[in-house]
Coordinates of C-alpha atoms in Angstrom, one line a residue:
Chain L
M1 CA -88.8 29.0 92.3
Q2 CA -91.1 26.0 92.4
I3 CA -90.3 22.4 91.6
A4 CA -93.1 20.0 91.5
G5 CA -95.2 22.2 93.8
V6 CA -92.4 22.7 96.3
E7 CA -91.1 26.2 96.9
L8 CA -87.3 26.6 96.9
Q9 CA -85.7 29.9 98.1
S10 CA -82.3 29.4 96.7
R11 CA -81.1 29.2 93.1
L12 CA -77.8 27.7 94.2
W13 CA -78.0 24.0 94.9
L14 CA -75.0 22.3 96.5
G15 CA -73.4 18.9 96.4
T16 CA -72.1 17.4 99.7
A17 CA -69.1 15.4 98.5
R18 CA -65.3 15.9 98.6
Y19 CA -65.2 18.5 101.4
P20 CA -62.2 18.6 103.7
S21 CA -64.3 17.9 106.8
P22 CA -67.9 17.6 107.9
A23 CA -67.6 20.9 109.7
I24 CA -66.5 22.7 106.5
L25 CA -69.3 21.0 104.6
A26 CA -71.8 22.4 107.1
D27 CA -70.3 25.9 107.1
S28 CA -70.3 25.8 103.3
I29 CA -73.9 24.9 103.1
R30 CA -74.7 27.8 105.4
A31 CA -72.5 30.2 103.5
A32 CA -74.1 29.1 100.2
R33 CA -77.5 30.1 101.6
T34 CA -78.9 27.1 99.9
D35 CA -81.9 25.1 100.8
L36 CA -81.2 22.1 98.6
V37 CA -78.3 19.7 98.8
T38 CA -77.6 16.4 97.0
V39 CA -76.8 13.2 98.7
S40 CA -76.1 9.6 97.8
L41 CA -76.3 6.0 99.1
R42 CA -73.2 4.0 99.6
R43 CA -72.1 0.9 101.5
E44 CA -71.6 1.1 105.3
S45 CA -70.9 -1.5 107.9
G46 CA -72.8 -1.5 111.1
R47 CA -69.8 -0.5 113.1
D48 CA -68.8 2.4 110.8
R49 CA -71.0 5.3 111.7
A50 CA -69.8 7.8 109.1
G51 CA -73.0 7.6 107.0
Q52 CA -75.3 7.9 110.0
D53 CA -73.3 10.9 111.4
F54 CA -73.4 12.6 108.0
W55 CA -77.2 12.0 107.7
A56 CA -77.7 13.4 111.2
M57 CA -75.7 16.5 110.3
I58 CA -77.7 17.1 107.1
R59 CA -81.0 16.6 108.9
A60 CA -80.0 19.3 111.4
L61 CA -79.6 21.9 108.6
P62 CA -82.5 23.8 107.0
V63 CA -82.2 22.0 103.7
K64 CA -84.1 19.7 101.5
V65 CA -82.3 16.6 100.2
L66 CA -82.1 15.4 96.6
P67 CA -80.7 11.9 96.5
N68 CA -78.7 11.0 93.4
T69 CA -78.1 7.8 91.4
A70 CA -74.4 8.7 90.9
G71 CA -72.3 5.9 89.6
C72 CA -75.2 4.0 88.0
Y73 CA -74.4 2.6 84.5
S74 CA -77.7 0.9 83.7
V75 CA -81.5 1.5 83.9
K76 CA -81.7 -1.4 86.5
E77 CA -79.0 0.1 88.7
A78 CA -80.5 3.6 88.6
V79 CA -84.1 2.4 89.2
T80 CA -83.1 0.2 92.1
T81 CA -81.0 2.9 93.6
A82 CA -84.0 5.3 93.4
H83 CA -86.2 2.8 95.2
M84 CA -83.6 2.5 98.0
A85 CA -83.1 6.2 98.2
R86 CA -86.9 6.9 98.5
E87 CA -87.0 4.6 101.5
V88 CA -84.0 5.9 103.3
F89 CA -84.4 9.6 102.6
G90 CA -88.2 9.7 102.7
T91 CA -88.6 11.7 99.5
P92 CA -89.7 10.8 95.9
W93 CA -87.2 13.3 94.6
I94 CA -84.3 11.7 92.7
K95 CA -81.5 13.2 90.7
L96 CA -81.3 10.7 88.0
E97 CA -77.8 9.9 86.6
V98 CA -77.2 7.1 84.2
I99 CA -73.7 7.2 82.9
R100 CA -72.0 5.4 80.1
D101 CA -68.5 6.7 79.7
P102 CA -66.3 6.6 82.8
D103 CA -63.9 9.3 81.6
T104 CA -66.4 12.0 80.7
L105 CA -69.2 10.8 83.0
F106 CA -71.6 12.0 80.3
P107 CA -75.1 10.6 80.6
D108 CA -76.2 7.6 78.6
V109 CA -79.2 9.5 77.2
F110 CA -81.0 6.4 76.0
A111 CA -80.8 4.7 79.4
L112 CA -81.6 8.0 81.1
T113 CA -84.8 8.5 79.2
E114 CA -85.9 4.9 79.8
A115 CA -85.1 5.1 83.6
A116 CA -86.9 8.5 83.7
R117 CA -90.0 7.0 82.1
I118 CA -90.1 4.1 84.6
L119 CA -89.5 6.3 87.7
C120 CA -92.0 9.0 86.7
E121 CA -94.6 6.4 86.2
E122 CA -93.9 5.1 89.7
G123 CA -94.5 8.6 91.1
F124 CA -90.9 9.8 91.5
V125 CA -90.1 13.4 90.9
V126 CA -87.2 13.0 88.5
F127 CA -84.4 15.6 88.2
P128 CA -82.6 14.3 85.1
Y129 CA -78.8 15.0 84.7
T130 CA -78.7 15.3 80.9
T131 CA -76.9 16.7 77.9
P132 CA -78.0 20.1 76.5
D133 CA -79.6 18.3 73.6
L134 CA -83.1 19.3 72.4
S135 CA -84.2 15.8 71.4
V136 CA -83.2 14.3 74.7
A137 CA -84.8 17.2 76.5
E138 CA -88.1 16.6 74.7
R139 CA -88.1 12.9 75.6
L140 CA -87.3 13.6 79.2
L141 CA -90.2 16.1 79.4
D142 CA -92.5 13.6 77.6
A143 CA -91.5 11.0 80.2
G144 CA -92.8 13.2 83.0
C145 CA -89.7 15.1 84.3
P146 CA -90.8 18.4 85.7
L147 CA -87.4 20.1 84.9
L148 CA -84.2 19.5 83.1
M149 CA -80.6 19.6 84.4
P150 CA -78.2 19.9 81.4
L151 CA -74.5 19.7 82.2
G152 CA -72.3 22.7 81.7
A153 CA -69.1 20.6 81.4
P154 CA -67.9 17.2 82.6
I155 CA -68.6 16.6 86.3
G156 CA -65.8 17.9 88.5
S157 CA -64.0 19.6 85.6
G158 CA -64.6 23.2 86.5
M159 CA -64.6 24.2 82.9
G160 CA -67.8 26.1 83.1
L161 CA -70.4 26.4 80.3
N162 CA -68.8 24.6 77.4
D163 CA -71.7 24.9 75.0
P164 CA -73.5 28.2 75.8
F165 CA -75.3 28.0 72.4
A166 CA -76.9 24.7 73.3
L167 CA -77.8 26.0 76.7
R168 CA -79.4 29.1 75.2
T169 CA -81.3 27.0 72.7
L170 CA -82.8 24.9 75.5
R171 CA -83.8 28.0 77.4
A172 CA -85.5 29.5 74.3
R173 CA -87.2 26.3 73.3
F174 CA -88.6 25.5 76.8
P175 CA -89.4 28.9 78.4
E176 CA -91.8 27.5 80.9
V177 CA -89.7 24.6 82.1
A178 CA -87.3 24.9 85.1
L179 CA -83.8 24.6 83.8
V180 CA -80.8 24.0 86.1
V181 CA -77.2 23.8 85.0
D182 CA -75.7 20.7 86.7
A183 CA -72.0 19.8 86.6
G184 CA -68.8 21.4 85.4
I185 CA -69.2 24.8 87.0
G186 CA -65.8 26.0 88.4
R187 CA -66.2 29.7 89.2
P188 CA -68.8 32.0 90.4
S189 CA -68.7 33.8 87.1
H190 CA -69.9 30.5 85.4
A191 CA -72.8 30.4 87.8
A192 CA -73.6 34.1 87.1
A193 CA -73.5 33.4 83.4
A194 CA -76.0 30.6 83.7
L195 CA -78.4 32.7 85.6
E196 CA -77.9 35.7 83.3
M197 CA -78.9 33.4 80.5
G198 CA -82.2 32.8 82.2
Y199 CA -81.4 29.4 83.8
D200 CA -83.4 29.0 87.0
A201 CA -80.6 27.6 89.2
V202 CA -77.3 25.9 89.2
L203 CA -76.1 22.7 91.0
L204 CA -72.4 22.5 91.8
N205 CA -70.2 20.6 94.2
T206 CA -66.5 20.4 93.4
A207 CA -66.1 24.1 92.7
V208 CA -66.8 24.7 96.4
A209 CA -65.5 21.6 98.0
L210 CA -62.0 21.8 96.3
A211 CA -61.6 25.5 96.6
G212 CA -58.8 26.8 98.8
D213 CA -61.4 28.2 101.1
P214 CA -64.7 26.3 100.5
V215 CA -66.7 28.5 102.9
A216 CA -65.7 31.7 101.2
M217 CA -66.2 30.2 97.8
A218 CA -69.7 29.1 98.8
G219 CA -70.5 32.6 99.7
A220 CA -69.1 33.9 96.5
F221 CA -71.3 31.5 94.5
A222 CA -74.3 32.6 96.5
D223 CA -73.5 36.2 95.6
A224 CA -72.9 35.3 92.0
V225 CA -76.1 33.4 91.6
Q226 CA -78.0 36.4 93.1
A227 CA -76.2 38.8 90.8
G228 CA -76.9 36.7 87.7
R229 CA -80.6 36.4 88.5
T230 CA -80.9 40.1 89.2
A231 CA -79.1 40.8 85.9
Y232 CA -81.5 38.5 84.0
T233 CA -84.6 40.1 85.4
A234 CA -83.1 43.6 84.8
E235 CA -83.0 42.7 81.1
P236 CA -79.3 43.1 80.0
M237 CA -78.6 45.4 77.1
P238 CA -78.6 43.9 73.6
V239 CA -75.2 42.8 72.2
R240 CA -73.8 44.6 69.1
D241 CA -71.0 43.7 66.7
M242 CA -69.9 47.3 66.3
A243 CA -69.3 50.2 68.7
A244 CA -72.1 52.6 69.7
A245 CA -70.7 55.7 71.4
S246 CA -71.9 56.2 74.9
T247 CA -70.9 59.8 75.1
P248 CA -73.0 62.0 72.9
M249 CA -71.3 63.9 70.0
L250 CA -73.6 66.9 70.4
G251 CA -71.7 69.7 72.0
K252 CA -68.2 68.3 71.3
A253 CA -65.7 71.1 70.7
W254 CA -63.9 71.6 67.3
L255 CA -60.2 71.5 68.3
E256 CA -58.4 70.9 64.9
Chain O
M1 CA -73.8 -19.7 105.5
K2 CA -71.5 -17.8 103.2
L3 CA -72.8 -14.4 102.2
I4 CA -71.3 -11.6 100.2
I5 CA -72.0 -8.5 102.2
N6 CA -71.0 -5.2 100.7
G7 CA -68.5 -6.9 98.5
N8 CA -66.9 -9.0 101.3
E9 CA -67.3 -12.7 101.9
E10 CA -68.6 -13.3 105.4
H11 CA -70.2 -16.3 107.2
H12 CA -73.2 -15.9 109.4
E13 CA -75.8 -18.3 110.7
V14 CA -78.9 -16.3 110.2
E15 CA -82.3 -17.0 108.5
H16 CA -83.7 -13.7 107.5
L17 CA -82.3 -10.4 106.3
A18 CA -83.6 -8.5 109.4
E19 CA -81.6 -10.9 111.6
L20 CA -78.5 -10.3 109.6
L21 CA -78.9 -6.5 110.0
E22 CA -79.3 -7.0 113.7
R23 CA -76.2 -9.2 113.8
L24 CA -74.3 -6.5 112.0
E25 CA -75.5 -3.8 114.4
H26 CA -77.6 -1.9 111.8
T27 CA -80.9 -2.0 113.8
A28 CA -80.9 1.6 114.8
S29 CA -79.6 3.0 111.6
S30 CA -81.1 4.3 108.4
V31 CA -80.0 1.9 105.7
A32 CA -81.4 0.4 102.5
T33 CA -80.9 -3.2 101.5
A34 CA -80.7 -5.2 98.4
V35 CA -80.2 -8.9 97.9
N36 CA -78.9 -10.3 94.6
G37 CA -79.5 -6.9 93.0
A38 CA -83.1 -6.5 94.1
F39 CA -84.3 -3.9 96.5
V40 CA -85.7 -5.4 99.7
P41 CA -87.8 -2.8 101.5
A42 CA -87.4 -2.6 105.3
S43 CA -91.0 -3.9 105.8
Q44 CA -89.9 -7.2 104.0
R45 CA -86.6 -7.8 105.7
A46 CA -88.0 -10.0 108.5
A47 CA -89.6 -12.3 105.9
H48 CA -86.8 -12.3 103.4
R49 CA -85.0 -15.6 103.8
L50 CA -81.3 -15.6 103.0
K51 CA -79.5 -18.5 101.3
E52 CA -75.9 -19.6 100.6
D53 CA -74.0 -17.2 98.3
D54 CA -76.6 -14.4 98.5
V55 CA -75.1 -11.0 97.6
V56 CA -76.3 -8.5 100.2
E57 CA -75.9 -4.7 99.8
I58 CA -76.4 -2.5 102.9
L59 CA -76.4 1.2 101.9
A60 CA -76.4 4.3 104.1
P61 CA -76.8 8.0 103.4
M62 CA -73.5 9.4 102.1
Q63 CA -72.1 12.5 100.6
G64 CA -73.0 13.1 97.0
G65 CA -72.8 15.6 94.2

């Protein structure tokens, strides 16, 4: 798939937070067969090298980075964070998150669209974390976002695709736009369902990081994403309300 | 002078932001800086004069979802 002219091989994008250790994170990234990971910017003192060590590890892997504006609650915060991320990570790509409610971590769609407009005008490639709402989607695309990233469920909840109708509606309304389910995925079956629906990729983090065996789970997600995509391109059978016998009645014996 | 650095009150006798980073041993690292909520690009740190009670944020790459 292509995003803003850049070819991505994997339809599974992986977050880098909450893993038990840096080694497990690196192994999970490899097992996921992903070529895109998300990162953030956080405070670090000069003597604490954790951030520098993390960055060195990520740069040694064959992945592109997508910095996020996680934890930003205002347009100003998000835009400033994007500016800082562009300098540190050397990329105009930004996963734009502008949150309003601290319990659900749902996007503030008004601030999101305003921040997206500002950043797109400044040349950023904005990956907007949004709700599966048509009106918001249209505004984000009008602002210049090259793709949409509607949530499946609250971040870190593992609930899966809470509103498949809304997700299907987005897919149908914007057939030419890259759509990526971001947030709330908990199991590989959720990821497969998103890909079967025609979504172009999924972004997940907690589902792998908090699994009992993150590396194995990362591999399972990679397989599920591939299966879902193959199923989508193989054109699944239409759904019926009533049964349709698969075994033909012709030739059936009369045994009464 | 008193500065708020990454949320902590500290005292440093420095003139410019670049000097502060050097004092805090950030010279060889990849960090982004902001003063009083405004991004200060790396190219402007040497010219950015600090003053009493400035709020300085020094951010590094970190894990993120």
